[in-house]
Amino acid sequence: MMRPGVMQRRGVAEAAGWGAALALALIAVAVVASTSSWLLYRDGDSVVVALVADSLRRGDPQDWALSPVLFLPETAVYAALSMFGLGTTGTLTLNSVVNLLAVYGGIRLVAGRFRPGARPVTGSVLAFAAFVVLIVLEVPDGMPGFHLALLTATTTYYSATVVGTLVVVGLFRRLLDGAPVACVVPVMTAVVVISMLTNPLVAVWCVLPIIGVVGILLLGRRITPRLAFVAMLAVAGAAAGGYLLRAPFAGNIVAAGGNYLRPDQAGAAVAHLAEATGATVSRWNGVLWFAALLALVAASIIVGLRAWRRRDAAVIAVCAVAVAAPVASAVLVVVAGTDADRYLQPWVFLPILVLAVRPPALSVPRAAGVVVAGALAVGGIAAVPVAVAAAGRGDTDLSCVTRWVERSGRTGAGQFWTVRAPKLELADPSQLIQVDNTLRPYDWLVNRAERRGPVTFLVEDAASVPFVLPGGAVVADTVECGRYTILDFGSRVLPLGAPRN
């Protein structure tokens, strides 16, 4: 039985770890909100969770046209946080902090239990600090090169899948560490089911790498056949079940498989990776970012090989997944023939786990530890007003558009990258219809149940492709709203074409 003094010390250590994680998360969010506010608050993809949650809150009819990612956990978290009444940007900022704390929670699960000679809290804080450093090295979002870690601060660029993968890896590690099967397997199964239900990408990021690692451990006689069977069944069976549960959402998933699997474009994907790599290492912070990733991957390989000699299955598994999943994500990008860098996120959140399972053996004087803790506390406190100011910074151009639309009492239209942010700000989002440049409703990450009234004006900006208007259409008035331009046709109704996705 554990002595009360030991329990108290461990409790204090855990609280200190979470306190350090909170300070680091606040610093990271302040940096992202200040330097990449467009990605956090205005990006066409980033606002979909807020649009869905607001629509549910209003009790609107629901018929969303979604990508293969359903955003179920993300929407639930955002909806819960929106109850604090912080407004859209405030809620998105708070959501960023929650996302990063969830990442720390996943890392802490991977780090394992307290045991003689182990420093799971120290390792977890070091790994999370490394993740925050990667975020800071990536900003601002507009710089050339890779931006993978800062995507976790958003509600839509797979934050739930990142956290779900970390949790599954952590539970897998605990299972190999001797935790009771009856406790671990049901939770692992549930997390895999939910993750697969909301985003099939978890199969590449987590499920297949774990299955491969289980096979290696079994062949190398590092685990028993029974444990291997249990782990494979828990992960593979749950993934299959989660995928089957997507059936009720088939009508909402409008993207065809051909949109995501284009092996004929593999050459273009490789060229994009080479270009993004070159752009990353062309800047000093990109060089540091790239060097950190390579060092973490190399450390994962070295620590994994040493653990193999010690027959430490738990550490072998974490290090192997930390190497295999990033490689699998790169293969996916090539096979899919895509330039979507977001699929490569395992490169930034998995290799850091080597610091959690085998933190560097450093002897830090108590005074130095106090100084570091104090600096983190001061940094976290100072980050709060910075993040609040970034969230509260007004967007006069956006306000100009929404005021004009609401005062007009009419319905207009705009293209995806232009109209998403104004739709989110409107009390009645159906006043702006999402269309392509030929005035066909563009059913992508939008509620198809919204009414589509007669369109009498268009909204465009620098991201808009020039509209192809009906013959004889003459712009009656042009309203300038900074980066936005409103083309007002007055009483003339612009005919919409057939919807497309």
Short mmCIF file of C-alpha atoms in Angstrom, two decimals:
data_model
loop_
_atom_site.label_atom_id
_atom_site.label_comp_id
_atom_site.label_asym_id
_atom_site.label_seq_id
_atom_site.Cartn_x
_atom_site.Cartn_y
_atom_site.Cartn_z
CA MET A 1 0.00 0.00 0.00
CA MET A 2 1.35 3.43 -0.94
CA ARG A 3 2.33 5.67 1.98
CA PRO A 4 0.39 8.98 2.32
CA GLY A 5 3.62 10.98 1.96
CA VAL A 6 4.42 9.32 -1.35
CA MET A 7 0.90 9.91 -2.62
CA GLN A 8 1.12 13.58 -1.63
CA ARG A 9 4.44 14.07 -3.41
CA ARG A 10 3.09 12.44 -6.54
CA GLY A 11 -0.02 14.58 -6.39
CA VAL A 12 2.09 17.71 -6.10
CA ALA A 13 4.23 16.56 -9.04
CA GLU A 14 1.16 15.97 -11.20
CA ALA A 15 -0.29 19.37 -10.29
CA ALA A 16 3.04 21.03 -11.08
CA GLY A 17 3.12 19.25 -14.44
CA TRP A 18 -0.35 20.43 -15.37
CA GLY A 19 0.50 23.94 -14.18
CA ALA A 20 3.58 23.99 -16.41
CA ALA A 21 1.50 22.64 -19.30
CA LEU A 22 -1.11 25.37 -18.80
CA ALA A 23 1.56 28.08 -18.84
CA LEU A 24 3.11 26.63 -22.00
CA ALA A 25 -0.30 26.30 -23.66
CA LEU A 26 -1.16 29.92 -22.87
CA ILE A 27 2.15 31.09 -24.32
CA ALA A 28 1.64 29.02 -27.47
CA VAL A 29 -1.92 30.26 -28.00
CA ALA A 30 -0.88 33.87 -27.44
CA VAL A 31 1.79 33.48 -30.12
CA VAL A 32 -0.57 31.78 -32.58
CA ALA A 33 -3.43 34.22 -31.96
CA SER A 34 -1.10 37.19 -32.44
CA THR A 35 0.75 35.96 -35.52
CA SER A 36 -1.69 33.58 -37.23
CA SER A 37 -5.06 35.07 -36.33
CA TRP A 38 -6.42 34.46 -39.82
CA LEU A 39 -5.86 30.72 -39.50
CA LEU A 40 -7.42 30.66 -36.04
CA TYR A 41 -10.44 32.91 -36.61
CA ARG A 42 -11.15 33.49 -40.32
CA ASP A 43 -9.84 30.57 -42.38
CA GLY A 44 -12.53 28.94 -44.52
CA ASP A 45 -11.96 25.51 -42.99
CA SER A 46 -11.29 26.70 -39.43
CA VAL A 47 -14.77 28.15 -38.93
CA VAL A 48 -16.80 25.05 -39.81
CA VAL A 49 -17.03 23.80 -36.21
CA ALA A 50 -18.27 27.19 -35.04
CA LEU A 51 -20.80 27.29 -37.89
CA VAL A 52 -22.11 23.82 -36.97
CA ALA A 53 -22.27 24.54 -33.23
CA ASP A 54 -24.05 27.87 -33.76
CA SER A 55 -26.53 26.22 -36.12
CA LEU A 56 -27.31 23.52 -33.56
CA ARG A 57 -27.70 26.13 -30.83
CA ARG A 58 -30.23 28.06 -32.92
CA GLY A 59 -32.17 24.87 -33.62
CA ASP A 60 -31.78 25.19 -37.40
CA PRO A 61 -32.64 22.23 -39.66
CA GLN A 62 -29.48 20.18 -40.19
CA ASP A 63 -28.19 18.83 -43.50
CA TRP A 64 -24.46 19.43 -43.59
CA ALA A 65 -22.28 18.69 -46.59
CA LEU A 66 -19.08 17.45 -44.99
CA SER A 67 -15.70 16.10 -45.94
CA PRO A 68 -14.73 12.62 -44.68
CA VAL A 69 -13.91 14.35 -41.39
CA LEU A 70 -17.09 14.72 -39.34
CA PHE A 71 -15.70 16.99 -36.57
CA LEU A 72 -17.84 15.30 -33.90
CA PRO A 73 -15.57 15.66 -30.83
CA GLU A 74 -14.44 19.10 -31.99
CA THR A 75 -18.02 20.34 -32.30
CA ALA A 76 -18.94 18.96 -28.88
CA VAL A 77 -15.97 20.67 -27.21
CA TYR A 78 -16.58 24.00 -28.97
CA ALA A 79 -20.30 23.89 -28.13
CA ALA A 80 -19.51 23.26 -24.47
CA LEU A 81 -16.95 26.08 -24.34
CA SER A 82 -19.31 28.49 -26.12
CA MET A 83 -21.56 28.33 -23.06
CA PHE A 84 -19.07 30.62 -21.28
CA GLY A 85 -20.33 33.44 -23.51
CA LEU A 86 -16.92 34.56 -24.79
CA GLY A 87 -18.06 35.14 -28.36
CA THR A 88 -16.74 33.36 -31.40
CA THR A 89 -13.11 34.48 -31.30
CA GLY A 90 -12.96 34.15 -27.52
CA THR A 91 -14.34 30.62 -27.68
CA LEU A 92 -11.93 29.66 -30.46
CA THR A 93 -9.05 31.00 -28.36
CA LEU A 94 -10.17 29.07 -25.28
CA ASN A 95 -10.63 26.01 -27.49
CA SER A 96 -6.99 26.33 -28.55
CA VAL A 97 -5.86 26.23 -24.93
CA VAL A 98 -8.05 23.18 -24.27
CA ASN A 99 -6.67 21.44 -27.37
CA LEU A 100 -3.10 21.91 -26.21
CA LEU A 101 -3.86 20.80 -22.65
CA ALA A 102 -5.45 17.68 -24.14
CA VAL A 103 -2.20 17.08 -26.05
CA TYR A 104 -0.32 17.28 -22.74
CA GLY A 105 -2.81 14.84 -21.22
CA GLY A 106 -2.14 12.39 -24.04
CA ILE A 107 1.61 12.77 -23.59
CA ARG A 108 1.28 12.21 -19.85
CA LEU A 109 -0.62 8.98 -20.54
CA VAL A 110 2.22 7.81 -22.80
CA ALA A 111 4.84 8.67 -20.19
CA GLY A 112 3.60 5.91 -17.93
CA ARG A 113 3.24 5.41 -14.21
CA PHE A 114 5.44 6.52 -11.35
CA ARG A 115 8.06 3.89 -10.59
CA PRO A 116 11.58 3.82 -9.15
CA GLY A 117 13.94 5.72 -11.43
CA ALA A 118 11.15 7.00 -13.70
CA ARG A 119 10.29 10.68 -14.14
CA PRO A 120 7.00 10.61 -16.04
CA VAL A 121 5.91 14.16 -15.19
CA THR A 122 9.29 15.67 -16.04
CA GLY A 123 9.34 13.74 -19.31
CA SER A 124 5.79 14.81 -20.16
CA VAL A 125 6.54 18.48 -19.56
CA LEU A 126 9.73 18.24 -21.65
CA ALA A 127 7.85 16.58 -24.52
CA PHE A 128 5.07 19.15 -24.39
CA ALA A 129 7.60 21.98 -24.22
CA ALA A 130 9.22 20.57 -27.36
CA PHE A 131 5.81 20.63 -29.07
CA VAL A 132 5.29 24.26 -28.05
CA VAL A 133 8.75 25.14 -29.35
CA LEU A 134 7.80 23.59 -32.71
CA ILE A 135 4.64 25.73 -32.75
CA VAL A 136 6.60 28.90 -32.05
CA LEU A 137 9.15 28.05 -34.75
CA GLU A 138 6.36 27.62 -37.31
CA VAL A 139 4.60 30.97 -36.93
CA PRO A 140 3.41 33.05 -38.63
CA ASP A 141 1.19 30.88 -40.76
CA GLY A 142 1.94 32.86 -43.91
CA MET A 143 5.63 31.94 -43.96
CA PRO A 144 6.75 29.43 -46.61
CA GLY A 145 7.35 25.85 -45.57
CA PHE A 146 5.68 23.39 -43.22
CA HIS A 147 3.19 24.47 -40.54
CA LEU A 148 2.11 21.32 -38.75
CA ALA A 149 2.26 21.82 -34.99
CA LEU A 150 0.26 25.06 -34.91
CA LEU A 151 -2.66 23.33 -36.67
CA THR A 152 -3.48 21.66 -33.34
CA ALA A 153 -4.52 25.08 -32.06
CA THR A 154 -7.44 25.11 -34.52
CA THR A 155 -10.75 23.32 -34.08
CA THR A 156 -10.78 21.70 -37.50
CA TYR A 157 -7.30 20.68 -38.61
CA TYR A 158 -7.51 17.30 -36.89
CA SER A 159 -6.93 18.32 -33.27
CA ALA A 160 -9.25 15.53 -32.09
CA THR A 161 -7.34 12.99 -34.18
CA VAL A 162 -4.03 14.19 -32.76
CA VAL A 163 -5.30 13.80 -29.20
CA GLY A 164 -7.03 10.49 -29.99
CA THR A 165 -3.81 9.07 -31.45
CA LEU A 166 -1.81 10.11 -28.38
CA VAL A 167 -4.39 8.57 -26.06
CA VAL A 168 -4.42 5.28 -27.97
CA VAL A 169 -0.60 5.13 -27.98
CA GLY A 170 -0.65 5.87 -24.26
CA LEU A 171 -3.17 3.13 -23.54
CA PHE A 172 -1.19 0.74 -25.74
CA ARG A 173 1.91 1.54 -23.70
CA ARG A 174 0.01 1.00 -20.42
CA LEU A 175 -1.26 -2.35 -21.72
CA LEU A 176 2.27 -3.49 -22.49
CA ASP A 177 3.35 -2.17 -19.10
CA GLY A 178 1.09 -4.63 -17.33
CA ALA A 179 -2.00 -2.52 -16.69
CA PRO A 180 -5.17 -4.63 -16.23
CA VAL A 181 -6.62 -5.63 -19.60
CA ALA A 182 -10.16 -5.20 -18.29
CA CYS A 183 -9.43 -1.55 -17.52
CA VAL A 184 -7.37 -0.56 -20.57
CA VAL A 185 -8.98 -2.40 -23.48
CA PRO A 186 -12.54 -0.99 -23.15
CA VAL A 187 -11.20 2.57 -23.03
CA MET A 188 -8.81 1.96 -25.92
CA THR A 189 -11.61 0.45 -27.96
CA ALA A 190 -13.89 3.42 -27.29
CA VAL A 191 -11.23 5.97 -28.25
CA VAL A 192 -10.39 4.15 -31.49
CA VAL A 193 -14.09 3.83 -32.38
CA ILE A 194 -14.73 7.55 -31.83
CA SER A 195 -11.54 8.57 -33.63
CA MET A 196 -12.29 6.35 -36.64
CA LEU A 197 -15.89 7.49 -36.72
CA THR A 198 -14.91 11.13 -36.93
CA ASN A 199 -11.76 10.85 -39.08
CA PRO A 200 -10.56 7.75 -40.99
CA LEU A 201 -7.09 9.30 -41.12
CA VAL A 202 -6.52 7.74 -37.69
CA ALA A 203 -6.07 4.43 -39.50
CA VAL A 204 -2.78 5.69 -40.97
CA TRP A 205 -1.70 7.77 -38.00
CA CYS A 206 -2.38 5.16 -35.36
CA VAL A 207 -4.15 1.89 -36.17
CA LEU A 208 -1.85 0.47 -38.87
CA PRO A 209 1.38 1.54 -37.09
CA ILE A 210 0.24 -0.12 -33.86
CA ILE A 211 -0.75 -3.31 -35.68
CA GLY A 212 2.67 -3.35 -37.35
CA VAL A 213 4.45 -2.78 -34.04
CA VAL A 214 2.45 -5.55 -32.37
CA GLY A 215 3.54 -7.91 -35.14
CA ILE A 216 7.21 -6.94 -34.67
CA LEU A 217 6.98 -7.39 -30.90
CA LEU A 218 5.34 -10.78 -31.35
CA LEU A 219 7.92 -12.01 -33.86
CA GLY A 220 10.70 -10.73 -31.64
CA ARG A 221 9.20 -12.53 -28.65
CA ARG A 222 8.88 -9.30 -26.69
CA ILE A 223 5.21 -9.93 -25.91
CA THR A 224 3.06 -13.00 -25.52
CA PRO A 225 0.70 -14.19 -28.28
CA ARG A 226 -2.25 -13.57 -25.97
CA LEU A 227 -1.28 -9.93 -25.37
CA ALA A 228 -0.63 -9.44 -29.08
CA PHE A 229 -4.07 -10.84 -29.91
CA VAL A 230 -5.77 -8.60 -27.35
CA ALA A 231 -3.98 -5.48 -28.61
CA MET A 232 -4.67 -6.21 -32.27
CA LEU A 233 -8.31 -7.02 -31.60
CA ALA A 234 -8.78 -3.88 -29.52
CA VAL A 235 -7.29 -1.62 -32.19
CA ALA A 236 -8.24 -3.30 -35.49
CA GLY A 237 -11.69 -4.42 -34.33
CA ALA A 238 -12.49 -0.99 -32.93
CA ALA A 239 -11.31 0.69 -36.15
CA ALA A 240 -13.60 -1.54 -38.19
CA GLY A 241 -16.49 -0.81 -35.84
CA GLY A 242 -15.86 2.94 -35.98
CA TYR A 243 -15.79 2.87 -39.76
CA LEU A 244 -19.10 0.98 -39.88
CA LEU A 245 -20.64 3.61 -37.60
CA ARG A 246 -20.00 6.19 -40.31
CA ALA A 247 -22.83 4.67 -42.38
CA PRO A 248 -25.55 6.96 -40.94
CA PHE A 249 -23.47 9.95 -42.07
CA ALA A 250 -23.07 8.72 -45.64
CA GLY A 251 -25.51 11.33 -46.92
CA ASN A 252 -23.48 14.11 -45.30
CA ILE A 253 -20.10 13.04 -46.72
CA VAL A 254 -20.06 14.63 -50.14
CA ALA A 255 -16.41 14.10 -51.08
CA ALA A 256 -15.78 11.27 -53.52
CA GLY A 257 -12.91 8.87 -52.86
CA GLY A 258 -11.23 10.03 -56.05
CA ASN A 259 -10.78 13.43 -54.45
CA TYR A 260 -8.41 11.94 -51.89
CA LEU A 261 -6.71 9.01 -53.61
CA ARG A 262 -4.87 10.14 -56.75
CA PRO A 263 -1.79 7.96 -57.18
CA ASP A 264 -1.37 9.39 -60.66
CA GLN A 265 -0.38 12.65 -58.93
CA ALA A 266 2.33 11.00 -56.80
CA GLY A 267 5.07 12.84 -58.69
CA ALA A 268 3.44 16.19 -57.99
CA ALA A 269 3.10 15.25 -54.30
CA VAL A 270 6.79 14.39 -54.06
CA ALA A 271 7.65 17.67 -55.78
CA HIS A 272 5.48 19.55 -53.29
CA LEU A 273 7.20 17.85 -50.33
CA ALA A 274 10.59 18.77 -51.76
CA GLU A 275 9.48 22.34 -52.32
CA ALA A 276 8.01 22.68 -48.81
CA THR A 277 11.17 21.19 -47.31
CA GLY A 278 13.32 23.65 -49.22
CA ALA A 279 11.11 26.55 -48.17
CA THR A 280 11.31 25.44 -44.54
CA VAL A 281 15.09 25.26 -44.41
CA SER A 282 15.40 28.59 -46.21
CA ARG A 283 14.65 30.44 -42.97
CA TRP A 284 16.57 30.25 -39.68
CA ASN A 285 13.58 29.15 -37.60
CA GLY A 286 12.76 26.55 -40.23
CA VAL A 287 16.29 25.14 -39.97
CA LEU A 288 15.87 24.81 -36.19
CA TRP A 289 12.43 23.25 -36.66
CA PHE A 290 13.74 20.71 -39.14
CA ALA A 291 16.81 19.93 -37.05
CA ALA A 292 14.63 19.37 -33.97
CA LEU A 293 12.41 16.92 -35.85
CA LEU A 294 15.36 14.95 -37.21
CA ALA A 295 16.96 14.84 -33.76
CA LEU A 296 13.74 13.58 -32.16
CA VAL A 297 13.30 10.88 -34.82
CA ALA A 298 16.93 9.80 -34.41
CA ALA A 299 16.50 9.73 -30.63
CA SER A 300 13.38 7.59 -31.03
CA ILE A 301 15.33 5.06 -33.11
CA ILE A 302 18.25 4.95 -30.66
CA VAL A 303 16.08 4.68 -27.56
CA GLY A 304 13.91 2.07 -29.26
CA LEU A 305 16.93 -0.09 -30.15
CA ARG A 306 18.28 0.13 -26.60
CA ALA A 307 14.86 -0.82 -25.26
CA TRP A 308 14.85 -3.80 -27.64
CA ARG A 309 18.03 -5.07 -26.04
CA ARG A 310 16.50 -4.60 -22.59
CA ARG A 311 13.30 -6.32 -23.77
CA ASP A 312 11.28 -3.28 -22.66
CA ALA A 313 8.21 -3.79 -24.85
CA ALA A 314 6.44 -0.62 -23.71
CA VAL A 315 9.26 1.74 -24.66
CA ILE A 316 9.93 -0.20 -27.88
CA ALA A 317 6.29 0.26 -28.87
CA VAL A 318 6.21 4.02 -28.24
CA CYS A 319 9.46 4.64 -30.11
CA ALA A 320 8.45 2.38 -33.00
CA VAL A 321 5.08 4.12 -33.44
CA ALA A 322 6.85 7.50 -33.15
CA VAL A 323 8.92 6.56 -36.22
CA ALA A 324 6.47 4.39 -38.18
CA ALA A 325 3.45 6.72 -38.10
CA PRO A 326 5.27 9.77 -39.54
CA VAL A 327 6.69 7.61 -42.32
CA ALA A 328 3.22 6.19 -43.00
CA SER A 329 1.78 9.71 -43.18
CA ALA A 330 4.40 10.71 -45.76
CA VAL A 331 3.61 7.61 -47.81
CA LEU A 332 -0.07 8.54 -47.64
CA VAL A 333 0.64 12.01 -49.00
CA VAL A 334 2.51 10.52 -51.96
CA VAL A 335 -0.05 7.78 -52.66
CA ALA A 336 -2.91 10.25 -52.34
CA GLY A 337 -1.10 12.62 -54.70
CA THR A 338 -1.96 15.57 -52.46
CA ASP A 339 -0.36 18.80 -51.33
CA ALA A 340 -2.27 18.73 -48.01
CA ASP A 341 0.54 19.13 -45.48
CA ARG A 342 -1.89 18.60 -42.59
CA TYR A 343 -1.72 14.84 -43.19
CA LEU A 344 1.91 15.00 -42.02
CA GLN A 345 1.13 16.08 -38.45
CA PRO A 346 2.47 12.83 -36.89
CA TRP A 347 5.95 14.23 -37.60
CA VAL A 348 5.46 16.88 -34.92
CA PHE A 349 3.42 15.17 -32.19
CA LEU A 350 4.78 11.60 -32.13
CA PRO A 351 8.63 11.83 -32.14
CA ILE A 352 8.41 14.16 -29.10
CA LEU A 353 7.18 11.12 -27.12
CA VAL A 354 10.77 9.88 -26.80
CA LEU A 355 11.27 12.71 -24.30
CA ALA A 356 8.29 11.46 -22.31
CA VAL A 357 9.36 7.82 -22.06
CA ARG A 358 13.10 8.49 -21.71
CA PRO A 359 13.68 12.06 -20.51
CA PRO A 360 17.33 13.20 -20.56
CA ALA A 361 19.19 12.40 -17.35
CA LEU A 362 19.85 15.97 -16.25
CA SER A 363 20.53 17.05 -12.70
CA VAL A 364 18.87 20.43 -12.25
CA PRO A 365 19.70 22.38 -9.05
CA ARG A 366 16.69 23.28 -6.96
CA ALA A 367 17.35 27.00 -7.46
CA ALA A 368 17.37 26.57 -11.24
CA GLY A 369 14.13 24.61 -11.06
CA VAL A 370 12.52 27.40 -9.08
CA VAL A 371 13.68 29.97 -11.64
CA VAL A 372 12.28 27.91 -14.53
CA ALA A 373 8.97 27.42 -12.73
CA GLY A 374 8.78 31.14 -11.97
CA ALA A 375 9.57 32.05 -15.58
CA LEU A 376 6.85 29.71 -16.82
CA ALA A 377 4.35 31.20 -14.39
CA VAL A 378 5.22 34.75 -15.42
CA GLY A 379 5.12 33.81 -19.11
CA GLY A 380 1.74 32.11 -18.75
CA ILE A 381 0.25 35.06 -16.87
CA ALA A 382 1.69 37.56 -19.35
CA ALA A 383 0.32 35.51 -22.27
CA VAL A 384 -3.29 35.86 -21.12
CA PRO A 385 -3.77 39.57 -21.96
CA VAL A 386 -1.91 39.04 -25.24
CA ALA A 387 -4.30 36.25 -26.26
CA VAL A 388 -7.32 38.22 -25.05
CA ALA A 389 -6.21 41.27 -27.05
CA ALA A 390 -5.72 39.14 -30.16
CA ALA A 391 -9.16 37.57 -29.76
CA GLY A 392 -10.79 40.96 -29.17
CA ARG A 393 -9.05 42.72 -32.02
CA GLY A 394 -11.79 43.96 -34.29
CA ASP A 395 -11.92 43.21 -38.00
CA THR A 396 -13.32 46.41 -39.47
CA ASP A 397 -13.53 44.98 -43.00
CA LEU A 398 -15.52 41.98 -41.82
CA SER A 399 -17.76 44.18 -39.67
CA CYS A 400 -18.40 46.44 -42.65
CA VAL A 401 -19.62 43.49 -44.72
CA THR A 402 -21.83 41.98 -42.04
CA ARG A 403 -23.40 45.36 -41.18
CA TRP A 404 -24.21 46.03 -44.82
CA VAL A 405 -25.67 42.56 -45.36
CA GLU A 406 -27.82 42.68 -42.24
CA ARG A 407 -29.09 46.19 -43.01
CA SER A 408 -29.93 45.19 -46.58
CA GLY A 409 -32.29 42.49 -45.40
CA ARG A 410 -31.51 40.66 -48.64
CA THR A 411 -29.59 37.53 -49.67
CA GLY A 412 -26.22 37.55 -51.38
CA ALA A 413 -23.56 35.06 -52.36
CA GLY A 414 -19.81 34.57 -52.30
CA GLN A 415 -17.12 31.98 -52.84
CA PHE A 416 -15.83 29.57 -50.18
CA TRP A 417 -12.66 31.35 -49.03
CA THR A 418 -14.43 34.72 -49.10
CA VAL A 419 -17.81 34.11 -47.59
CA ARG A 420 -17.09 31.75 -44.69
CA ALA A 421 -16.05 34.33 -42.10
CA PRO A 422 -18.95 36.71 -42.90
CA LYS A 423 -21.43 33.79 -42.67
CA LEU A 424 -20.13 33.02 -39.19
CA GLU A 425 -20.60 36.63 -38.06
CA LEU A 426 -24.14 37.02 -39.40
CA ALA A 427 -27.12 36.51 -37.10
CA ASP A 428 -28.75 34.70 -40.04
CA PRO A 429 -26.00 32.89 -42.01
CA SER A 430 -28.48 32.03 -44.78
CA GLN A 431 -28.20 35.66 -45.92
CA LEU A 432 -24.98 34.60 -47.66
CA ILE A 433 -25.03 31.60 -49.99
CA GLN A 434 -21.81 29.80 -50.74
CA VAL A 435 -21.34 29.56 -54.52
CA ASP A 436 -18.62 29.00 -57.11
CA ASN A 437 -17.65 31.65 -59.65
CA THR A 438 -20.46 30.50 -62.00
CA LEU A 439 -23.11 31.07 -59.30
CA ARG A 440 -23.69 27.39 -58.59
CA PRO A 441 -24.28 26.73 -54.87
CA TYR A 442 -21.10 25.11 -53.56
CA ASP A 443 -22.17 22.43 -51.07
CA TRP A 444 -18.95 22.00 -49.11
CA LEU A 445 -18.79 22.30 -45.29
CA VAL A 446 -22.09 24.12 -45.36
CA ASN A 447 -25.62 23.44 -44.15
CA ARG A 448 -27.68 22.50 -47.20
CA ALA A 449 -30.85 22.99 -45.17
CA GLU A 450 -30.35 26.77 -45.13
CA ARG A 451 -32.92 28.63 -47.15
CA ARG A 452 -31.62 29.98 -50.44
CA GLY A 453 -33.43 33.19 -51.16
CA PRO A 454 -33.07 35.27 -54.31
CA VAL A 455 -29.50 36.54 -54.69
CA THR A 456 -29.19 40.25 -55.39
CA PHE A 457 -25.58 40.98 -54.44
CA LEU A 458 -22.18 39.30 -54.42
CA VAL A 459 -19.26 39.52 -51.99
CA GLU A 460 -15.72 39.12 -53.28
CA ASP A 461 -12.14 39.64 -52.16
CA ALA A 462 -8.63 38.87 -53.37
CA ALA A 463 -9.28 35.13 -52.93
CA SER A 464 -12.30 35.19 -55.24
CA VAL A 465 -12.12 33.86 -58.78
CA PRO A 466 -13.76 36.41 -61.15
CA PHE A 467 -17.49 35.74 -61.37
CA VAL A 468 -19.08 34.63 -64.63
CA LEU A 469 -22.31 36.63 -64.55
CA PRO A 470 -25.46 36.15 -66.61
CA GLY A 471 -25.49 38.02 -69.91
CA GLY A 472 -26.43 41.63 -69.61
CA ALA A 473 -25.82 41.85 -65.86
CA VAL A 474 -24.76 45.36 -64.85
CA VAL A 475 -23.43 46.23 -61.41
CA ALA A 476 -25.72 48.85 -59.96
CA ASP A 477 -23.46 49.76 -57.07
CA THR A 478 -20.07 48.83 -55.61
CA VAL A 479 -19.56 48.94 -51.87
CA GLU A 480 -15.96 48.88 -50.65
CA CYS A 481 -15.32 47.22 -47.29
CA GLY A 482 -11.54 47.12 -47.10
CA ARG A 483 -10.42 43.76 -48.43
CA TYR A 484 -14.03 42.94 -49.36
CA THR A 485 -16.08 44.36 -52.22
CA ILE A 486 -19.86 44.07 -52.40
CA LEU A 487 -21.38 44.03 -55.89
CA ASP A 488 -24.96 45.20 -55.39
CA PHE A 489 -27.41 44.45 -58.20
CA GLY A 490 -30.31 46.17 -56.43
CA SER A 491 -33.64 44.65 -57.42
CA ARG A 492 -32.14 42.39 -60.08
CA VAL A 493 -32.07 38.70 -59.07
CA LEU A 494 -29.05 36.65 -60.11
CA PRO A 495 -30.09 33.11 -61.10
CA LEU A 496 -28.28 30.28 -59.32
CA GLY A 497 -27.24 27.12 -61.11
CA ALA A 498 -27.47 23.52 -59.93
CA PRO A 499 -25.66 22.81 -56.63
CA ARG A 500 -22.19 21.24 -56.80
CA ASN A 501 -19.78 19.88 -54.21
#
